[in-house]
Coordinates of C-alpha atoms and ligand atoms in Angstrom, one line a residue:
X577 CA 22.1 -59.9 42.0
X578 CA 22.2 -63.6 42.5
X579 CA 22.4 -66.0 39.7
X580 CA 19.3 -68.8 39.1
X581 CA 19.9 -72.3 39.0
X582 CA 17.7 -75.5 40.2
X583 CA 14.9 -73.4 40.5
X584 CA 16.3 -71.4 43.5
X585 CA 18.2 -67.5 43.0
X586 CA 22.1 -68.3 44.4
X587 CA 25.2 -66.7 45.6
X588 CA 28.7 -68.3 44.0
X589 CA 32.1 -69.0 46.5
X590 CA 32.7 -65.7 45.1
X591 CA 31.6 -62.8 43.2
X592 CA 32.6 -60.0 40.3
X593 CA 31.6 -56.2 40.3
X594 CA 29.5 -55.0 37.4
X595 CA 30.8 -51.7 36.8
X596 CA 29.7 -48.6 34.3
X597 CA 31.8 -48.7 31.6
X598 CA 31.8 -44.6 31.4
X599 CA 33.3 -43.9 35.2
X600 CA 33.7 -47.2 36.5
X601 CA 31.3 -47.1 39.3
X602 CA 29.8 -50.2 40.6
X603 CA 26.6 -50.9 39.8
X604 CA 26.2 -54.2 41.6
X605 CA 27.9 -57.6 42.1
X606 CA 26.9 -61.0 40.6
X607 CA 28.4 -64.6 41.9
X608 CA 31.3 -66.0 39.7
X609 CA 29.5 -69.5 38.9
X610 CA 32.1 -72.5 38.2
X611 CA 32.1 -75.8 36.2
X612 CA 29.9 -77.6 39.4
X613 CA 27.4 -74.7 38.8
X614 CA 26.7 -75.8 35.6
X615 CA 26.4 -79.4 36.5
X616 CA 23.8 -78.3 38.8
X617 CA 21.9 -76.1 36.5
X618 CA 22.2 -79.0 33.9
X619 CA 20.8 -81.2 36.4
X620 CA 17.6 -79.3 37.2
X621 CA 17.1 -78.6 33.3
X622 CA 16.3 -81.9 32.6
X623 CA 13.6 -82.3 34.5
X624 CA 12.9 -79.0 32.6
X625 CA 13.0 -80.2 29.6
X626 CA 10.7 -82.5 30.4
X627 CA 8.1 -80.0 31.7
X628 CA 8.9 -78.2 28.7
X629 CA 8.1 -80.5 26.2
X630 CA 4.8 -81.3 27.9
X631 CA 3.5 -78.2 28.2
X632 CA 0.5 -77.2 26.1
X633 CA 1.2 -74.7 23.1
X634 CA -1.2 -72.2 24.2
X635 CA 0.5 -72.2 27.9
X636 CA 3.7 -71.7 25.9
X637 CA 2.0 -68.6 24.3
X638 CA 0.6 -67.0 27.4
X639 CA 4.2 -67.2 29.0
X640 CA 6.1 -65.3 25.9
X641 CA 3.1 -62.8 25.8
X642 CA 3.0 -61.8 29.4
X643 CA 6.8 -61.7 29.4
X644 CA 6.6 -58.9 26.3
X645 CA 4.2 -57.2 28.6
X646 CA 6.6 -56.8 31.6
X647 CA 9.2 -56.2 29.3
X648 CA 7.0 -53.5 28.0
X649 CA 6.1 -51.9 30.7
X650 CA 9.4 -51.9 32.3
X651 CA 10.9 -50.3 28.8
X652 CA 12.0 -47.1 31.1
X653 CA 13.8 -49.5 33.9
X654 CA 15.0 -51.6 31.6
X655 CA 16.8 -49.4 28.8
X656 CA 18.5 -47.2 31.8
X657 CA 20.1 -51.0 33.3
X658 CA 21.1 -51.4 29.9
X659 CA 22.6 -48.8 29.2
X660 CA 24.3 -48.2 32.7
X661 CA 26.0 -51.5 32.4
X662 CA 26.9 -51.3 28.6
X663 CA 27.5 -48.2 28.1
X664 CA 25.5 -47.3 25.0
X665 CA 23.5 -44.0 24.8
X666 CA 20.3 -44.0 26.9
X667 CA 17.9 -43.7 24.0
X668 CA 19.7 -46.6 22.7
X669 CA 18.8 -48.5 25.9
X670 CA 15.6 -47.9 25.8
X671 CA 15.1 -48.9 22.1
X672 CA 16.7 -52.0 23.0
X673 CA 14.5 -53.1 25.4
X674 CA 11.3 -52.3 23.3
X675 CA 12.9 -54.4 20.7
X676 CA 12.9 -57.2 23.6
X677 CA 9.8 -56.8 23.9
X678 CA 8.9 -57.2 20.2
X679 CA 11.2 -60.4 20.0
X680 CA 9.0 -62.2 22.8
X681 CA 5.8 -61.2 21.0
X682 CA 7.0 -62.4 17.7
X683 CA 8.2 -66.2 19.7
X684 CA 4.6 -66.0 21.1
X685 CA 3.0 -65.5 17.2
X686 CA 5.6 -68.3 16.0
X687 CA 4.8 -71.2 19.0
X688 CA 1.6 -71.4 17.2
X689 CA 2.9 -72.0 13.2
X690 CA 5.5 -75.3 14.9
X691 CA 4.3 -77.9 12.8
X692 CA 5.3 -80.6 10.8
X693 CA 4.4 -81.6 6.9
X694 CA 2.4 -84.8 5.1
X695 CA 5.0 -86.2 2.8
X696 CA 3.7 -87.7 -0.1
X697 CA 5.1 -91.5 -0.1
X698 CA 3.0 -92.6 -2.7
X699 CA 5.8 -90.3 -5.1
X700 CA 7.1 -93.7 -5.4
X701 CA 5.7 -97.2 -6.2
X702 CA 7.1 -98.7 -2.9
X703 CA 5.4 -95.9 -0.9
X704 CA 1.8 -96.6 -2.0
X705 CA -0.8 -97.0 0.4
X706 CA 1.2 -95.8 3.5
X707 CA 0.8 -92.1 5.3
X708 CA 3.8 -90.2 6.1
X709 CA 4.1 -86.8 8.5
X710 CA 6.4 -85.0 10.7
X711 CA 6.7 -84.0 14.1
X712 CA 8.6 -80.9 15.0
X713 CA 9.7 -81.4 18.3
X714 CA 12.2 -79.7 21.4
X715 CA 15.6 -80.1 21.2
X716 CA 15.5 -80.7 25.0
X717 CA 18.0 -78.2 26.7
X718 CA 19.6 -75.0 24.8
X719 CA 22.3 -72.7 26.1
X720 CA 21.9 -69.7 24.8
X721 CA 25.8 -68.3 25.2
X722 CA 25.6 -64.0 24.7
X723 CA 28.2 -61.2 24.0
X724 CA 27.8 -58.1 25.8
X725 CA 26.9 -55.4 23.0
X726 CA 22.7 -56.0 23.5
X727 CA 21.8 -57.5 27.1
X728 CA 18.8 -58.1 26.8
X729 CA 17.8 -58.4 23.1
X730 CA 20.5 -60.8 21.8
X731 CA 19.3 -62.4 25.1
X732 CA 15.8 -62.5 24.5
X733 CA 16.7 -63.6 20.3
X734 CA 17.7 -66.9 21.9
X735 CA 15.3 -67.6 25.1
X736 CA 12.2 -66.2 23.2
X737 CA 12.8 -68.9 20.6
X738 CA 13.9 -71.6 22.6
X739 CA 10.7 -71.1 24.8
X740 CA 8.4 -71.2 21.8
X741 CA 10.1 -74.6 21.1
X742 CA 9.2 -76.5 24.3
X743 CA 12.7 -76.6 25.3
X744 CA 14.5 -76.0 28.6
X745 CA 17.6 -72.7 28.5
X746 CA 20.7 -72.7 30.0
X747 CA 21.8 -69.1 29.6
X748 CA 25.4 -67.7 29.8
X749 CA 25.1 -63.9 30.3
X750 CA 28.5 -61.8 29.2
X751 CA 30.4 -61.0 31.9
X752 CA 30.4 -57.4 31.5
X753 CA 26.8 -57.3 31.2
X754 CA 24.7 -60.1 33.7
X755 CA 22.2 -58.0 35.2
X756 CA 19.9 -57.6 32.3
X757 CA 19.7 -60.7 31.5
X758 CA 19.4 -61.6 35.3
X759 CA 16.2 -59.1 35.1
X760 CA 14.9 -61.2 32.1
X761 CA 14.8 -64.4 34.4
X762 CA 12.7 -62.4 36.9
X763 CA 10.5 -61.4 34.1
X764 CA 10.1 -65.2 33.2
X765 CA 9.2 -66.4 36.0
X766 CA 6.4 -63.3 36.7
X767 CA 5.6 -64.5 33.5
X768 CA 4.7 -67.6 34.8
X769 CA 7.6 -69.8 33.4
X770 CA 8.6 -73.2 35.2
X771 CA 11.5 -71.8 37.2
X772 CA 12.8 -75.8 36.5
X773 CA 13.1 -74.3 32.9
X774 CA 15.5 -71.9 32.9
X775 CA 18.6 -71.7 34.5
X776 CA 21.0 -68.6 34.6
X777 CA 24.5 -68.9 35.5
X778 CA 27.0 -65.6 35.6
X779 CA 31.2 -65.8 35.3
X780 CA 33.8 -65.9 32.8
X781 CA 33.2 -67.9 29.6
X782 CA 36.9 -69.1 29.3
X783 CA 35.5 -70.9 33.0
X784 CA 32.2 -72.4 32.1
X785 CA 32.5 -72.7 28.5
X786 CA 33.7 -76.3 28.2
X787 CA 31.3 -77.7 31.1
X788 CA 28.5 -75.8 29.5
X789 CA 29.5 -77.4 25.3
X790 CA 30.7 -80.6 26.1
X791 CA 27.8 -81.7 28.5
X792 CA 25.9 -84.4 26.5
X793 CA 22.5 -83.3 28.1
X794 CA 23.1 -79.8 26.1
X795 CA 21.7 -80.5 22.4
X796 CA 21.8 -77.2 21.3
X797 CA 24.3 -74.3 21.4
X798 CA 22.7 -71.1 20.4
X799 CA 26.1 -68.7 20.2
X800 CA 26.5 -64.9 19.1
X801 CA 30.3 -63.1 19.9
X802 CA 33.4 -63.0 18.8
X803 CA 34.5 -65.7 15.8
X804 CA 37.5 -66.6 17.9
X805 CA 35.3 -68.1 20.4
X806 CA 32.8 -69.2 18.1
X807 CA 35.4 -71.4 16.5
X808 CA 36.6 -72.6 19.7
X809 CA 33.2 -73.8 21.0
X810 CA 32.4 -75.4 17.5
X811 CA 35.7 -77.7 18.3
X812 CA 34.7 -78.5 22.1
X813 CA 30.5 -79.3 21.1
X814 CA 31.0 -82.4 19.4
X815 CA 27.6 -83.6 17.9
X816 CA 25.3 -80.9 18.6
X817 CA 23.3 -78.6 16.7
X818 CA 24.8 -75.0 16.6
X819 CA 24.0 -71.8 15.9
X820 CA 26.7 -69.1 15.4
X821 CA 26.4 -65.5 15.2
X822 CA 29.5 -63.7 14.9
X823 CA 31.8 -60.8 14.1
X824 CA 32.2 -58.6 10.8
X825 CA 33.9 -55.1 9.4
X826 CA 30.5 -54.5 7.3
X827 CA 31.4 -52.6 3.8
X828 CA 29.7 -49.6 2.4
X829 CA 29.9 -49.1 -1.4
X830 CA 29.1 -45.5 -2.1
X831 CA 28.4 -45.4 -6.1
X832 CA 28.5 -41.7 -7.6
X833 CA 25.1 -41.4 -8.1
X834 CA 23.7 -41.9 -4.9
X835 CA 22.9 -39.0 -2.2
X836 CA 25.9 -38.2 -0.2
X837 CA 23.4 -35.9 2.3
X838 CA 21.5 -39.2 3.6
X839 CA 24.9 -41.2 2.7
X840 CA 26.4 -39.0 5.8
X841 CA 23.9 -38.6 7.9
X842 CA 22.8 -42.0 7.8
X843 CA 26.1 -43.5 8.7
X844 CA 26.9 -41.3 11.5
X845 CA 24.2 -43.0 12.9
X846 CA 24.8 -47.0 11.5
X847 CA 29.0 -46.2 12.3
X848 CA 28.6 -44.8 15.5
X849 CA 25.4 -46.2 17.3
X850 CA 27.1 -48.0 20.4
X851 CA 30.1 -46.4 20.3
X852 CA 30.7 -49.2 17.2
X853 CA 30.0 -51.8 19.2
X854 CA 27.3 -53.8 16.8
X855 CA 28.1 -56.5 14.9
X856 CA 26.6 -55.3 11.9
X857 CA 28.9 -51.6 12.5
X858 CA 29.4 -49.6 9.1
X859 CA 32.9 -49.4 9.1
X860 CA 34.6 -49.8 5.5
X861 CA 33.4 -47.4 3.2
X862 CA 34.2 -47.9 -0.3
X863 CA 33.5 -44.7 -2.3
X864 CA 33.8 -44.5 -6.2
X865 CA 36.2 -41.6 -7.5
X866 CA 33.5 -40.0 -8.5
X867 CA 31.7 -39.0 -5.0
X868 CA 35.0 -39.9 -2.8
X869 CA 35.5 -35.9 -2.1
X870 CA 32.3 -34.7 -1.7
X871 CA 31.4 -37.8 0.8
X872 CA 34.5 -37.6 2.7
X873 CA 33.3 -33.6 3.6
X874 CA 29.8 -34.4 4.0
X875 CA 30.7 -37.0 6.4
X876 CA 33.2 -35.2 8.6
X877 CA 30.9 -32.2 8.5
X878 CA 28.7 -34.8 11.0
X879 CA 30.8 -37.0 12.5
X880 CA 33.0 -34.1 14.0
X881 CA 29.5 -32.9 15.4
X882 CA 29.2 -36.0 17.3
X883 CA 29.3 -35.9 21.3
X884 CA 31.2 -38.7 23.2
X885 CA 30.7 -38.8 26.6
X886 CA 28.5 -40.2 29.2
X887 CA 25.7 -42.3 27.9
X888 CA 23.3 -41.6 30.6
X889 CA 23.0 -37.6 30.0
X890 CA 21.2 -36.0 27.8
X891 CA 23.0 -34.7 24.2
X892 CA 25.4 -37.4 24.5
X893 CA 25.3 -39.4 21.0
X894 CA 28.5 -41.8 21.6
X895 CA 29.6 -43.6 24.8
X896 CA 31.9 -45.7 25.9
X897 CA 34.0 -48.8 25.0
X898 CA 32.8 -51.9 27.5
X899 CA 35.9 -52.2 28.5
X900 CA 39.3 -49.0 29.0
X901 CA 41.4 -51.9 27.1
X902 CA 39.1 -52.3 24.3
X903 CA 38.8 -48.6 23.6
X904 CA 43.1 -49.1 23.7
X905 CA 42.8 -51.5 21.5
X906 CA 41.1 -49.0 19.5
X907 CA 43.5 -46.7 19.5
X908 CA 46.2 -48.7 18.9
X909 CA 44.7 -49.8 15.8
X910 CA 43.9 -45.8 14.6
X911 CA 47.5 -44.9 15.1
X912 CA 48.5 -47.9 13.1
X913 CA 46.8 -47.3 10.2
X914 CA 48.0 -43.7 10.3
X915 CA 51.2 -44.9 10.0
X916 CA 50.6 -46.9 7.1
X917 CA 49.5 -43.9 5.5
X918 CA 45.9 -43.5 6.3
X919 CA 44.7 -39.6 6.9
X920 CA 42.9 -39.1 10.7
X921 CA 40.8 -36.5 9.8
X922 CA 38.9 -36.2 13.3
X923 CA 38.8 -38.2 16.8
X924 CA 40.5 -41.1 17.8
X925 CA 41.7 -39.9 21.1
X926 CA 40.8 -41.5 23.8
X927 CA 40.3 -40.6 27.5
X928 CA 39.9 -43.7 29.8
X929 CA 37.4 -46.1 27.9
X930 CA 36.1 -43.1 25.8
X931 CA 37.3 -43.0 21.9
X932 CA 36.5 -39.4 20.1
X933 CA 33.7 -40.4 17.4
X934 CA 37.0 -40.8 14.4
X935 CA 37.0 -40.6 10.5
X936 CA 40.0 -42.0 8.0
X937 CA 40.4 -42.0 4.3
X938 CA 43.3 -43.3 2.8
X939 CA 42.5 -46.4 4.1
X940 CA 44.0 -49.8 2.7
X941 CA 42.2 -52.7 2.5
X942 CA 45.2 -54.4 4.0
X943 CA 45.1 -52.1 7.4
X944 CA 43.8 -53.6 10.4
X945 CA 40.8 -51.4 11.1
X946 CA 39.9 -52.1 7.3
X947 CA 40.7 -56.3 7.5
X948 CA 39.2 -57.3 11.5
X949 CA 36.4 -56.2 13.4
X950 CA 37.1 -52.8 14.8
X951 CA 34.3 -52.4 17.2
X952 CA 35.1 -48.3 17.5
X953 CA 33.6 -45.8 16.7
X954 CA 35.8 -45.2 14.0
X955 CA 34.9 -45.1 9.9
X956 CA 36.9 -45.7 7.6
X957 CA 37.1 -45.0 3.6
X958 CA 38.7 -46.4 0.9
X959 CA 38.7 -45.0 -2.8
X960 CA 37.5 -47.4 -5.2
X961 CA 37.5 -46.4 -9.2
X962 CA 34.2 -48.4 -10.2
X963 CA 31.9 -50.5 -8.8
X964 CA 33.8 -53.5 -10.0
X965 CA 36.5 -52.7 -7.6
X966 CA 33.8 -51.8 -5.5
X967 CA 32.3 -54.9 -4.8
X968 CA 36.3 -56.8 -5.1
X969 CA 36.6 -54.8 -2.3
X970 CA 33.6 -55.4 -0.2
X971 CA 34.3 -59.3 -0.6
X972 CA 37.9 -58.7 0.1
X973 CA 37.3 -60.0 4.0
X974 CA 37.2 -63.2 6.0
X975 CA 34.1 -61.7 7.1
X976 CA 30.2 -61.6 5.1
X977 CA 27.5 -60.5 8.0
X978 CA 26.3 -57.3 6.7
X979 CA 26.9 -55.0 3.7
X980 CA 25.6 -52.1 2.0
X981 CA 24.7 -50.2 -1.1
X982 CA 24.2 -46.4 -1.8
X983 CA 22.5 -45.9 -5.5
X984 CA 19.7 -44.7 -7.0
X985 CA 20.8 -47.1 -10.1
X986 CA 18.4 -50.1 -9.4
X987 CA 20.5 -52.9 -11.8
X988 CA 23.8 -51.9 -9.6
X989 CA 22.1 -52.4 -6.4
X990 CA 20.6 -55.7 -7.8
X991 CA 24.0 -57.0 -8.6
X992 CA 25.6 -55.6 -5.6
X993 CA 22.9 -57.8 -4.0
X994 CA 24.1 -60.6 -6.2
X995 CA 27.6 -60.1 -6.5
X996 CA 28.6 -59.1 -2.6
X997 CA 29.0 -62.4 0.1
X998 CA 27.1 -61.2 2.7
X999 CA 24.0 -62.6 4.9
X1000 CA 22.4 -58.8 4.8
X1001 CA 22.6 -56.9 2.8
X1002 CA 21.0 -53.2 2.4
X1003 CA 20.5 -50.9 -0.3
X1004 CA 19.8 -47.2 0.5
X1005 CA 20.5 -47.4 4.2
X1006 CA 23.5 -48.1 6.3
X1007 CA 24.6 -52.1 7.6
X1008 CA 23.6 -51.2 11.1
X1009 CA 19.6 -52.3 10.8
X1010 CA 17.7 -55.4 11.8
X1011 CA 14.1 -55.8 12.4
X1012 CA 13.3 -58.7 14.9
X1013 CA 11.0 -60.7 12.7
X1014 CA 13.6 -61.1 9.7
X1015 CA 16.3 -64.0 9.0
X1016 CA 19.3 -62.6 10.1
X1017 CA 22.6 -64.2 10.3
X1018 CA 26.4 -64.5 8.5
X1019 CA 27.9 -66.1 5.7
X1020 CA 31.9 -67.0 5.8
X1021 CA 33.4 -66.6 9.2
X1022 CA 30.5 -64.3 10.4
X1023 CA 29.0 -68.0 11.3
X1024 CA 25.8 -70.3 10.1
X1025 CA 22.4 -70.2 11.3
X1026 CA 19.8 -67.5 11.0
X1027 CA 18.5 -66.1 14.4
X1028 CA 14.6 -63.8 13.9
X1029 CA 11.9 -66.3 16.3
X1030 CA 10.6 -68.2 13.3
X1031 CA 13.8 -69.4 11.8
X1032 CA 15.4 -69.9 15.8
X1033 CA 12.7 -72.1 16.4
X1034 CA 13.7 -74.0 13.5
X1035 CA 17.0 -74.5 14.4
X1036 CA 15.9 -75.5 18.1
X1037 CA 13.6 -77.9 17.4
X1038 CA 14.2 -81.2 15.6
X1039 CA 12.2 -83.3 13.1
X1040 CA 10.5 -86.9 13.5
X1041 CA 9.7 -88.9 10.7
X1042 CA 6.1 -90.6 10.7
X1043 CA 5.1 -93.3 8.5
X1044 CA 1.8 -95.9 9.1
X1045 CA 2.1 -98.8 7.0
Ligands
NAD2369 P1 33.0 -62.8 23.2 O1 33.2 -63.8 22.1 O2 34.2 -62.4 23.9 O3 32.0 -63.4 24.3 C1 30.7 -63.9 24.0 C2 30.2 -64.8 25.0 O4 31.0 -66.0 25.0 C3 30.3 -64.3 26.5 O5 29.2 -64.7 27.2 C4 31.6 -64.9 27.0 O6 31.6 -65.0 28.4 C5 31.5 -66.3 26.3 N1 32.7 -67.0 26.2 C6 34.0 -66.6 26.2 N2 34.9 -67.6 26.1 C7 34.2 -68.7 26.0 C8 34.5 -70.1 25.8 N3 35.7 -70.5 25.7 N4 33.5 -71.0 25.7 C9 32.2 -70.6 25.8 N5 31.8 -69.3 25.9 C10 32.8 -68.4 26.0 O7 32.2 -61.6 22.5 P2 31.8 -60.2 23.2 O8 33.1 -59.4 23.3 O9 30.9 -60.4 24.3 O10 30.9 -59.6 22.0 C11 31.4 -59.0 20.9 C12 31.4 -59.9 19.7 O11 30.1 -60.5 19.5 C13 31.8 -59.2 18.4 O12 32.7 -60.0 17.7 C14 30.5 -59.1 17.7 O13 30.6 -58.9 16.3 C15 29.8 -60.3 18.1 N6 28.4 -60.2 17.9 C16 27.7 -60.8 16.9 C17 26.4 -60.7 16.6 C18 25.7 -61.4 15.5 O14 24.4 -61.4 15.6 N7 26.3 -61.9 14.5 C19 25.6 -59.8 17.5 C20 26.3 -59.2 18.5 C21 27.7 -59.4 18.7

């Protein structure tokens, strides 16, 4: 595919394979943009912007609408592109891209409630007799900057929004993973976006990054990867709004009350979706003495059930890594912990960018696939005596994006609520859920700013103070 910039679908100096992650095949090729790319795109957004932030609300409706529409009726299409360039299971896919579809409807609903607020200045003697309001209004141009683990719907969290807003995107696709978001430009414009609005530019971030966050003509950065990036661009943006979504190592207290059948079967689904690859991946599971033994059975009795292999045929539940040197990584990590004492009890081995669906206990809190992000398909369990070491544990991380509690006792799943540092947080159900229309987003390092189309807008649109003396 070609990349969009200035209105006009272009080809770069050069250009990078987009492979499937499960056999390495190429799937297509997308044009490696540079620095002047982004100049360019810049360039055409303004005028953008401007078009944007003219444009009618009810036009701005029609656009997101008709865009969940396509999206919608290209679920089939779409889910087997994602999947065949990320490498998760093909129902997977195909749920993603329904949720797409669901995130543009929900910007639609939430162009119409922008609006500002009458302040009452008479609260104060020197404020009588005068009217005050505010405006919300666009930030101008956003770059939406996305990983590779959902395409199109981490995509869509940030255009949808920005759309809604009035504003004008500059969108970084992963590498790994261009082409859906590629397709979503097409969609636009069907759509009947302003192709001056949008601009999508494909190649490396550690290339484009810096042109695309220090550029004075970008307000917004709407981020979601890894916190080591995420850090990086907050030093190179100087004064502009931000938005960061980033890593975790969600916990999973287990109390010894709760029901270790749905406990099991519910995180071999919320530890394992995406191979692992999901920011809000169970992977520490704390388990009180009480229910450690019969949890650690229940759960290997389904995780060694699980299927790895290719994600497009049918019966497979876990695919690849993205990338053969991420699923080393994995690895690495696995046989590390083993040797500081942790138990394998299944998987783990890998076979080219494949990782056998894996299950530790013994883990320490002080192990690598217990302290960073794993992104494997890995659990991994840790004994804890009550649920005050419980939730010392859960907190015991740089991390606080999602976290979870199994109980039926409701005053220990309110204070687990209460007590554990987390911008999620579940009770009953594993870490791995989100619904579009919810604020979603990480304390500590997992980053600041909620994404969910009402509370995006927010954060990409700015307020002007009225006041008529
Ligand atoms: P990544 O940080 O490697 O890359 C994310 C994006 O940043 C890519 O588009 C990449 O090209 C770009 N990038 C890389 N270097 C850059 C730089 N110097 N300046 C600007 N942009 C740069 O992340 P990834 O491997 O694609 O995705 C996985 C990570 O994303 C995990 O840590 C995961 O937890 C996180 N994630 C978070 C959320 C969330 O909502 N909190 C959702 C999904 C993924």
């Amino acid at each position: 595919m070609k990349m969009f910039l200035k209105g006009k679908w272009i080809d770069g100096d050069q250009c990078a394979e987009v492979v499937n992650p499960y056999n390495g095949d190429s799937i297509d090729t997308v044009p490696v943009g540079s620095a002047k790319d982004i100049e360019s795109a810049l360039d055409g957004l303004e005028q953008g912007a401007k078009v944007m932030r003219d444009m009618p609300t009810h036009q701005r409706v029609d656009i997101l609408r008709k865009a969940a529409q396509i999206i919608q009726g290209q679920q089939e299409k779409l889910g087997r592109l994602i999947s065949t360039e990320e490498g998760k299971v093909l129902t997977e896919g195909l749920i993603e891209a329904g949720r797409a579809a669901e995130t543009f409807d929900l910007s639609a609903d939430e162009a119409r409630n922008l609006h500002g607020e009458t302040i009452p200045l008479d609260s104060t003697p020197g404020g009588v007799g005068k009217l005050g309001f505010t405006l919300r209004v666009p930030c101008g141009i956003v770059a939406a900057i996305t990983p590779f683990n959902f395409p199109l719907n981490l995509v869509s969290h940030k255009v949808g929004p920005a759309i809604a807003g009035g504003n004008a995107v500059l969108l970084k696709p992963a590498s790994d993973t261009p082409l859906s978001a590629l397709k979503l430009v097409e969609i636009l414009l069907e759509a009947g976006l302003p192709p001056q609005a949008i601009a999508c530019v494909t190649g490396p971030g550690s290339k484009l990054g810096a042109a695309i966050c220090e550029d004075q003509r970008v307000r917004k950065i709407s981020f979601t990867g890894s916190a080591e990036v995420g850090e990086s661009i907050t030093r190179t943006a100087g004064l502009k709004r931000i938005t960061m979504e980033l890593g975790s190592n969600s916990p999973v207290i287990v109390l010894d009350d709760a029901d270790l059948e749905k406990v099991a079967s519910t995180l071999a689904v919320t530890g394992y979706a995406n191979a692992g690859q999901v920011c809000i991946s169970s992977q520490r599971v704390i388990a009180t003495t009480g229910c450690h033994d019969d949890l650690t059975d229940a759960l290997l009795d389904k995780v060694s059930k699980l299927n790895a292999g290719d994600q497009l045929a049918e019966g497979t539940d876990v695919g690849p890594l993205v990338r053969e040197g991420d699923a080393k990584r994995v690895e690495n990590w696995l046989r590390e912990a083993k040797e500081h004492g942790a138990q394998l009890l299944c998987g783990g081995s890998r076979e080219g960018s494949l990782i056998q669906p894996a299950l530790l206990t013994d883990v320490g809190a002080d192990m690598k696939i217990s302290c960073e992000e794993l992104f494997g398909p890995a659990l991994g369990i840790t004994r804890a005596t009550d649920i005050d070491e419980a939730i010392g544990l859960a907190n015991q991380t740089r991390f606080g994006l999602s976290a979870a509690v199994f109980t039926q006792d409701i005053d220990r799943a309110m204070r687990f609520a209460r007590e554990v540092d987390s911008g999620n947080l579940h009770i009953n159900f594993g870490t791995a859920w989100r619904a579009e229309i919810m604020p979603y987003g990480g304390l500590k390092d997992s980053g600041f700013g909620k994404e969910g189309p009402k509370y995006a807008i927010n954060e990409m649109t700015e307020t002007k103070m009225v006041i008529v003396h």
